[in-house]
Amino acid sequence: MTGVQYFDIVVVGAGPAGLAASIEAARRGAKTLVVDENNKPGGQLFKQIHKFFGSHEHRAGVRGYDIGRQLLEDAGSAGVTVWLDAVVHGMFERRVAVLRAGRHITVSAGQIILATGASENAVAFPGSTLPGVMGAGAIQTMINVHRVLPGKRFVMLGSGNVGLIVSYQLMQAGAEVLAVVEAMPWIGGYGVHAAKIRRAGTPILVGTTISRAVGKGKVDGVVLANFGADGKIDPNSERTLAADTVGLAVGLSPLAELAWMAGCSFVFSSRLGGHVPLHDENMLTTLPGLYVAGDITGVEEASTAMEEGRLAGIAAAESLGLIGQEQATTDKNAVRGRIEVLRSGPFGEGRRLAKAEILQQRSLLSV
């Protein structure tokens, strides 16, 4: 069964960026649709039981799931239409192909915003395909959303914020985290998260990696090893921990398949997680009417994703004539100022520079 529907703005992805974009667009009079393949909206926010950092305007001290609830309430108040369990499987000429409840629906859109997020990276080592080796995000979903512990004794590979936060949340859920393992000679995440791990008695082992996982039919142990001066694993440093689960917190990659399909121009940025669509200061890609926001533009924090969503939503509404240029400029500049604050400091500087490079390359295409 097929059908055709029209919305002023179609947002793909109901995570922090997508919801924020839809709220800003709808508040400015746009008939707005959000499409998401999951059965619940909110994306990563409802897995985040920790309190956010930053300023008051960035919801400092508020837990992620409470921010998600507020976004859902705001979207409902603004009149946003949300389709869940709906898969966007094609895009062409400002049209979106959606599979929803067994129906193939073509949605015609004035503007489209891709807020598809990111996916977890994997890492291969002997035994990495054994049951019990899983992404840190999957672990977080199980313990914080479904209230299920996937194991009892964990080793976490990766000391970025995700690895540190999920390790601590595992402890809160009653699991034992034997070690957080980091290949680099320094901890990758915020000191405040690392300090909680250390106070709980869990070692953070830098310059160390997982040599292999062992077990018959499932993980029964994890062999750790140090890196030598030559950058290679030192086999004499191997030792085994009696773990039954390995968490992989080794980074994220932008989920950009729809942007590739649409024909956007891309650039590779290791700082931002991989290939990302080129976009301008309004989050507009190289294709007319197609905007991006959130982790598809480069992996950052949820607060930044929401601000990018707001920027894309305002710009998309402006392009449809729903808001005057003067007011739009004021609104967009306010958002850009907040983004600049989020990208300040030692952890945000690299991303700020990477984003500046993307804007510069995008502007060169317009010359």
Short mmCIF file of C-alpha atoms in Angstrom, two decimals, residues 77 88 166 263 323 342 354 357:
data_model
loop_
_atom_site.label_atom_id
_atom_site.label_comp_id
_atom_site.label_asym_id
_atom_site.label_seq_id
_atom_site.Cartn_x
_atom_site.Cartn_y
_atom_site.Cartn_z
CA SER A 77 3.22 21.25 22.70
CA VAL A 88 13.51 5.95 6.05
CA VAL A 166 29.08 3.23 31.50
CA GLY A 263 24.49 12.71 -3.04
CA ILE A 323 10.46 33.73 9.80
CA LEU A 342 30.37 24.24 24.30
CA ALA A 354 37.60 20.48 12.79
CA GLU A 357 37.72 23.35 8.54
#
